Amino acid sequence: MSIMKFALTAQPWTRSALLKQGVMFTKSKRNSTMSKQPSHTANTGKPQRPGPPSIVAADMRIVGDLETEGDAQIDGRIDGDLRTRTVTIGQGATINGSICGDTIKISGTVNGEVRGGTVILTSTAKVIGDIHHKSLSIDAGAFLQGLCKRMVADAPDAPGNSPNLVTHQPEKSGSEPASTTATVTALS
């Protein structure tokens, strides 16, 4: 396990900027001996309870991908992809990249693909991109520009997994302008 020492500010930091500041990433000898001890998970056979969520504060901007095995609360800006177990995108947050997780609750802005087991768009959410989900909830007032695709574990040809198709057919009549009607067809 590494001990990282660096200052967090509202400015975006890149690896080269940190190196220019003389920031070093080092391993602690103390941690290497601790890693030889059995973990709590190995002793009890039960998964460890996750710690507090990782937080990106409203005045923070991250340039690059962010990945955590636990929970995350994003209130700032991320220019990159986000992978986490459970994530809450706050009302003032902006994500410019894809999000992947088990549970994703969006109240802010996402410009990119969203892929999760449970996806929740609150009334203040703005998503520009496709959503791949097992369960999707969209509150009144949420903005979505993209496709929603349900992920199913079974084969798409299995009975009961027939998607509904919407086709648009323009109606033509003499001098009237063309209008569009939608036809919903269930495949068998």
PDB file of C-alpha atoms in Angstrom:
ATOM      1  CA  MET A   1       0.000   0.000   0.000  1.00  0.00           C
ATOM      2  CA  SER A   2       1.430   3.390  -0.954  1.00  0.00           C
ATOM      3  CA  ILE A   3       1.348   6.558   1.076  1.00  0.00           C
ATOM      4  CA  MET A   4       0.732   9.524  -1.178  1.00  0.00           C
ATOM      5  CA  LYS A   5       1.531  13.041  -0.054  1.00  0.00           C
ATOM      6  CA  PHE A   6       0.218  15.982  -2.058  1.00  0.00           C
ATOM      7  CA  ALA A   7      -1.745  19.165  -1.575  1.00  0.00           C
ATOM      8  CA  LEU A   8      -5.351  19.335  -2.729  1.00  0.00           C
ATOM      9  CA  THR A   9      -6.485  22.645  -4.162  1.00  0.00           C
ATOM     10  CA  ALA A  10      -9.237  23.815  -6.439  1.00  0.00           C
ATOM     11  CA  GLN A  11      -6.780  23.712  -9.374  1.00  0.00           C
ATOM     12  CA  PRO A  12      -6.582  20.699 -11.670  1.00  0.00           C
ATOM     13  CA  TRP A  13      -3.415  18.638 -11.064  1.00  0.00           C
ATOM     14  CA  THR A  14      -1.727  16.403 -13.544  1.00  0.00           C
ATOM     15  CA  ARG A  15       1.158  14.033 -12.866  1.00  0.00           C
ATOM     16  CA  SER A  16       3.627  16.369 -14.599  1.00  0.00           C
ATOM     17  CA  ALA A  17       2.400  19.350 -12.542  1.00  0.00           C
ATOM     18  CA  LEU A  18       2.844  17.347  -9.323  1.00  0.00           C
ATOM     19  CA  LEU A  19       6.351  16.292 -10.362  1.00  0.00           C
ATOM     20  CA  LYS A  20       7.263  19.938 -11.068  1.00  0.00           C
ATOM     21  CA  GLN A  21       6.135  20.804  -7.532  1.00  0.00           C
ATOM     22  CA  GLY A  22       8.441  18.108  -6.153  1.00  0.00           C
ATOM     23  CA  VAL A  23       5.630  15.862  -5.002  1.00  0.00           C
ATOM     24  CA  MET A  24       6.817  12.306  -4.500  1.00  0.00           C
ATOM     25  CA  PHE A  25       4.897   9.066  -4.280  1.00  0.00           C
ATOM     26  CA  THR A  26       6.628   6.590  -1.975  1.00  0.00           C
ATOM     27  CA  LYS A  27       5.994   3.216  -0.403  1.00  0.00           C
ATOM     28  CA  SER A  28       6.131   2.881   3.332  1.00  0.00           C
ATOM     29  CA  LYS A  29       8.097  -0.075   4.759  1.00  0.00           C
ATOM     30  CA  ARG A  30       5.640  -0.212   7.636  1.00  0.00           C
ATOM     31  CA  ASN A  31       2.768  -0.936   5.227  1.00  0.00           C
ATOM     32  CA  SER A  32       4.648  -3.730   3.465  1.00  0.00           C
ATOM     33  CA  THR A  33       4.932  -5.723   6.720  1.00  0.00           C
ATOM     34  CA  MET A  34       1.280  -5.116   7.491  1.00  0.00           C
ATOM     35  CA  SER A  35       0.237  -6.574   4.145  1.00  0.00           C
ATOM     36  CA  LYS A  36       1.579  -9.989   5.236  1.00  0.00           C
ATOM     37  CA  GLN A  37      -0.980 -10.172   8.033  1.00  0.00           C
ATOM     38  CA  PRO A  38      -4.324 -11.828   7.183  1.00  0.00           C
ATOM     39  CA  SER A  39      -7.118  -9.393   6.465  1.00  0.00           C
ATOM     40  CA  HIS A  40     -10.417  -9.202   8.316  1.00  0.00           C
ATOM     41  CA  THR A  41     -12.125 -10.603   5.223  1.00  0.00           C
ATOM     42  CA  ALA A  42      -9.937 -13.727   5.266  1.00  0.00           C
ATOM     43  CA  ASN A  43     -10.593 -14.369   8.991  1.00  0.00           C
ATOM     44  CA  THR A  44     -14.380 -14.103   8.968  1.00  0.00           C
ATOM     45  CA  GLY A  45     -15.244 -15.028   5.418  1.00  0.00           C
ATOM     46  CA  LYS A  46     -17.526 -11.968   5.306  1.00  0.00           C
ATOM     47  CA  PRO A  47     -16.795  -8.949   3.127  1.00  0.00           C
ATOM     48  CA  GLN A  48     -15.456  -5.907   4.903  1.00  0.00           C
ATOM     49  CA  ARG A  49     -17.854  -3.029   5.343  1.00  0.00           C
ATOM     50  CA  PRO A  50     -16.822  -0.178   3.064  1.00  0.00           C
ATOM     51  CA  GLY A  51     -15.447   2.957   4.621  1.00  0.00           C
ATOM     52  CA  PRO A  52     -16.768   6.452   4.060  1.00  0.00           C
ATOM     53  CA  PRO A  53     -17.405   7.498   0.450  1.00  0.00           C
ATOM     54  CA  SER A  54     -14.711   9.132  -1.639  1.00  0.00           C
ATOM     55  CA  ILE A  55     -15.695  12.767  -2.123  1.00  0.00           C
ATOM     56  CA  VAL A  56     -14.913  15.162  -4.951  1.00  0.00           C
ATOM     57  CA  ALA A  57     -15.844  18.526  -3.455  1.00  0.00           C
ATOM     58  CA  ALA A  58     -17.635  21.274  -5.376  1.00  0.00           C
ATOM     59  CA  ASP A  59     -14.432  23.301  -5.806  1.00  0.00           C
ATOM     60  CA  MET A  60     -12.401  20.350  -7.145  1.00  0.00           C
ATOM     61  CA  ARG A  61     -11.667  19.422 -10.756  1.00  0.00           C
ATOM     62  CA  ILE A  62     -10.134  16.090 -11.694  1.00  0.00           C
ATOM     63  CA  VAL A  63      -8.558  15.603 -15.107  1.00  0.00           C
ATOM     64  CA  GLY A  64      -8.226  11.882 -15.782  1.00  0.00           C
ATOM     65  CA  ASP A  65     -10.011   8.673 -14.910  1.00  0.00           C
ATOM     66  CA  LEU A  66     -11.219   7.972 -11.373  1.00  0.00           C
ATOM     67  CA  GLU A  67     -11.716   4.445 -10.038  1.00  0.00           C
ATOM     68  CA  THR A  68     -12.694   3.240  -6.570  1.00  0.00           C
ATOM     69  CA  GLU A  69     -14.007  -0.039  -5.184  1.00  0.00           C
ATOM     70  CA  GLY A  70     -16.219   1.782  -2.702  1.00  0.00           C
ATOM     71  CA  ASP A  71     -18.773   4.570  -2.844  1.00  0.00           C
ATOM     72  CA  ALA A  72     -18.244   8.037  -4.307  1.00  0.00           C
ATOM     73  CA  GLN A  73     -19.967  11.405  -3.899  1.00  0.00           C
ATOM     74  CA  ILE A  74     -19.157  13.785  -6.755  1.00  0.00           C
ATOM     75  CA  ASP A  75     -19.956  17.472  -6.314  1.00  0.00           C
ATOM     76  CA  GLY A  76     -17.154  18.892  -8.483  1.00  0.00           C
ATOM     77  CA  ARG A  77     -16.015  18.263 -12.049  1.00  0.00           C
ATOM     78  CA  ILE A  78     -14.394  15.185 -13.578  1.00  0.00           C
ATOM     79  CA  ASP A  79     -12.949  15.271 -17.083  1.00  0.00           C
ATOM     80  CA  GLY A  80     -12.483  11.530 -17.524  1.00  0.00           C
ATOM     81  CA  ASP A  81     -14.161   8.211 -16.895  1.00  0.00           C
ATOM     82  CA  LEU A  82     -15.538   7.149 -13.503  1.00  0.00           C
ATOM     83  CA  ARG A  83     -15.720   3.526 -12.247  1.00  0.00           C
ATOM     84  CA  THR A  84     -17.157   2.845  -8.814  1.00  0.00           C
ATOM     85  CA  ARG A  85     -19.555   0.607  -6.937  1.00  0.00           C
ATOM     86  CA  THR A  86     -22.056   3.290  -5.914  1.00  0.00           C
ATOM     87  CA  VAL A  87     -21.896   6.914  -7.039  1.00  0.00           C
ATOM     88  CA  THR A  88     -23.983  10.001  -6.394  1.00  0.00           C
ATOM     89  CA  ILE A  89     -23.515  12.877  -8.831  1.00  0.00           C
ATOM     90  CA  GLY A  90     -24.515  16.052  -6.982  1.00  0.00           C
ATOM     91  CA  GLN A  91     -26.665  18.831  -8.412  1.00  0.00           C
ATOM     92  CA  GLY A  92     -23.735  21.115  -9.284  1.00  0.00           C
ATOM     93  CA  ALA A  93     -21.421  18.342 -10.509  1.00  0.00           C
ATOM     94  CA  THR A  94     -20.292  17.784 -14.104  1.00  0.00           C
ATOM     95  CA  ILE A  95     -18.855  14.563 -15.523  1.00  0.00           C
ATOM     96  CA  ASN A  96     -17.310  14.694 -19.000  1.00  0.00           C
ATOM     97  CA  GLY A  97     -16.751  10.988 -19.584  1.00  0.00           C
ATOM     98  CA  SER A  98     -18.400   7.640 -19.005  1.00  0.00           C
ATOM     99  CA  ILE A  99     -19.708   6.350 -15.675  1.00  0.00           C
ATOM    100  CA  CYS A 100     -19.773   2.679 -14.725  1.00  0.00           C
ATOM    101  CA  GLY A 101     -21.113   1.332 -11.425  1.00  0.00           C
ATOM    102  CA  ASP A 102     -23.629  -0.852  -9.640  1.00  0.00           C
ATOM    103  CA  THR A 103     -25.811   2.051  -8.458  1.00  0.00           C
ATOM    104  CA  ILE A 104     -25.657   5.475 -10.113  1.00  0.00           C
ATOM    105  CA  LYS A 105     -27.744   8.437  -8.899  1.00  0.00           C
ATOM    106  CA  ILE A 106     -27.464  11.550 -11.060  1.00  0.00           C
ATOM    107  CA  SER A 107     -28.606  15.017 -10.000  1.00  0.00           C
ATOM    108  CA  GLY A 108     -25.987  16.958 -11.996  1.00  0.00           C
ATOM    109  CA  THR A 109     -24.676  16.930 -15.579  1.00  0.00           C
ATOM    110  CA  VAL A 110     -23.165  13.938 -17.396  1.00  0.00           C
ATOM    111  CA  ASN A 111     -21.745  14.184 -20.910  1.00  0.00           C
ATOM    112  CA  GLY A 112     -21.020  10.557 -21.760  1.00  0.00           C
ATOM    113  CA  GLU A 113     -22.226   6.987 -21.500  1.00  0.00           C
ATOM    114  CA  VAL A 114     -23.782   5.737 -18.254  1.00  0.00           C
ATOM    115  CA  ARG A 115     -23.615   1.989 -17.541  1.00  0.00           C
ATOM    116  CA  GLY A 116     -25.004   0.605 -14.294  1.00  0.00           C
ATOM    117  CA  GLY A 117     -27.236  -1.894 -12.569  1.00  0.00           C
ATOM    118  CA  THR A 118     -29.538   0.747 -11.088  1.00  0.00           C
ATOM    119  CA  VAL A 119     -29.557   4.206 -12.675  1.00  0.00           C
ATOM    120  CA  ILE A 120     -31.575   7.041 -11.119  1.00  0.00           C
ATOM    121  CA  LEU A 121     -32.043  10.437 -12.786  1.00  0.00           C
ATOM    122  CA  THR A 122     -33.432  13.046 -10.394  1.00  0.00           C
ATOM    123  CA  SER A 123     -35.426  16.077 -11.532  1.00  0.00           C
ATOM    124  CA  THR A 124     -32.241  18.189 -11.834  1.00  0.00           C
ATOM    125  CA  ALA A 125     -30.273  15.613 -13.872  1.00  0.00           C
ATOM    126  CA  LYS A 126     -28.954  16.383 -17.348  1.00  0.00           C
ATOM    127  CA  VAL A 127     -27.541  13.416 -19.275  1.00  0.00           C
ATOM    128  CA  ILE A 128     -26.242  13.682 -22.823  1.00  0.00           C
ATOM    129  CA  GLY A 129     -25.305  10.138 -23.760  1.00  0.00           C
ATOM    130  CA  ASP A 130     -26.607   6.596 -23.806  1.00  0.00           C
ATOM    131  CA  ILE A 131     -27.723   4.777 -20.649  1.00  0.00           C
ATOM    132  CA  HIS A 132     -27.232   1.000 -20.289  1.00  0.00           C
ATOM    133  CA  HIS A 133     -29.088  -0.276 -17.216  1.00  0.00           C
ATOM    134  CA  LYS A 134     -30.834  -3.145 -15.474  1.00  0.00           C
ATOM    135  CA  SER A 135     -33.167  -0.761 -13.626  1.00  0.00           C
ATOM    136  CA  LEU A 136     -33.864   2.851 -14.644  1.00  0.00           C
ATOM    137  CA  SER A 137     -35.774   5.590 -12.811  1.00  0.00           C
ATOM    138  CA  ILE A 138     -36.291   9.036 -14.353  1.00  0.00           C
ATOM    139  CA  ASP A 139     -37.939  11.778 -12.284  1.00  0.00           C
ATOM    140  CA  ALA A 140     -40.116  14.442 -13.915  1.00  0.00           C
ATOM    141  CA  GLY A 141     -37.944  17.349 -15.041  1.00  0.00           C
ATOM    142  CA  ALA A 142     -34.827  15.287 -15.788  1.00  0.00           C
ATOM    143  CA  PHE A 143     -33.173  15.919 -19.178  1.00  0.00           C
ATOM    144  CA  LEU A 144     -31.971  12.963 -21.244  1.00  0.00           C
ATOM    145  CA  GLN A 145     -30.574  13.101 -24.752  1.00  0.00           C
ATOM    146  CA  GLY A 146     -29.531   9.615 -25.775  1.00  0.00           C
ATOM    147  CA  LEU A 147     -30.664   6.025 -25.935  1.00  0.00           C
ATOM    148  CA  CYS A 148     -31.733   3.859 -23.000  1.00  0.00           C
ATOM    149  CA  LYS A 149     -30.886   0.187 -23.316  1.00  0.00           C
ATOM    150  CA  ARG A 150     -31.801  -2.406 -20.737  1.00  0.00           C
ATOM    151  CA  MET A 151     -29.074  -4.944 -20.017  1.00  0.00           C
ATOM    152  CA  VAL A 152     -30.457  -8.483 -19.689  1.00  0.00           C
ATOM    153  CA  ALA A 153     -28.549 -11.542 -18.527  1.00  0.00           C
ATOM    154  CA  ASP A 154     -30.627 -13.914 -20.701  1.00  0.00           C
ATOM    155  CA  ALA A 155     -30.200 -14.285 -24.426  1.00  0.00           C
ATOM    156  CA  PRO A 156     -32.137 -11.674 -26.408  1.00  0.00           C
ATOM    157  CA  ASP A 157     -34.030 -14.435 -28.268  1.00  0.00           C
ATOM    158  CA  ALA A 158     -35.461 -15.931 -25.061  1.00  0.00           C
ATOM    159  CA  PRO A 159     -39.253 -15.656 -24.633  1.00  0.00           C
ATOM    160  CA  GLY A 160     -40.313 -12.643 -22.612  1.00  0.00           C
ATOM    161  CA  ASN A 161     -37.279 -10.594 -23.641  1.00  0.00           C
ATOM    162  CA  SER A 162     -38.841  -9.232 -26.826  1.00  0.00           C
ATOM    163  CA  PRO A 163     -38.150  -5.509 -27.148  1.00  0.00           C
ATOM    164  CA  ASN A 164     -40.800  -3.087 -28.320  1.00  0.00           C
ATOM    165  CA  LEU A 165     -39.914  -1.301 -31.527  1.00  0.00           C
ATOM    166  CA  VAL A 166     -41.094   2.159 -32.467  1.00  0.00           C
ATOM    167  CA  THR A 167     -41.185   2.978 -36.162  1.00  0.00           C
ATOM    168  CA  HIS A 168     -41.986   6.343 -37.670  1.00  0.00           C
ATOM    169  CA  GLN A 169     -44.097   6.518 -40.822  1.00  0.00           C
ATOM    170  CA  PRO A 170     -44.793   9.875 -42.452  1.00  0.00           C
ATOM    171  CA  GLU A 171     -48.391  10.349 -43.569  1.00  0.00           C
ATOM    172  CA  LYS A 172     -48.738  11.844 -47.021  1.00  0.00           C
ATOM    173  CA  SER A 173     -51.837  13.472 -48.375  1.00  0.00           C
ATOM    174  CA  GLY A 174     -52.335  15.854 -51.274  1.00  0.00           C
ATOM    175  CA  SER A 175     -51.344  19.390 -50.283  1.00  0.00           C
ATOM    176  CA  GLU A 176     -51.112  18.917 -46.495  1.00  0.00           C
ATOM    177  CA  PRO A 177     -47.668  18.877 -44.875  1.00  0.00           C
ATOM    178  CA  ALA A 178     -46.376  15.464 -43.830  1.00  0.00           C
ATOM    179  CA  SER A 179     -46.918  14.508 -40.188  1.00  0.00           C
ATOM    180  CA  THR A 180     -45.319  11.670 -38.263  1.00  0.00           C
ATOM    181  CA  THR A 181     -47.077   8.814 -36.500  1.00  0.00           C
ATOM    182  CA  ALA A 182     -45.416   6.246 -34.278  1.00  0.00           C
ATOM    183  CA  THR A 183     -46.270   2.582 -34.309  1.00  0.00           C
ATOM    184  CA  VAL A 184     -45.233   0.355 -31.407  1.00  0.00           C
ATOM    185  CA  THR A 185     -44.646  -3.245 -32.407  1.00  0.00           C
ATOM    186  CA  ALA A 186     -43.871  -6.079 -30.000  1.00  0.00           C
ATOM    187  CA  LEU A 187     -41.687  -8.810 -31.446  1.00  0.00           C
ATOM    188  CA  SER A 188     -42.700 -12.409 -30.782  1.00  0.00           C
TER     189      SER A 188
END
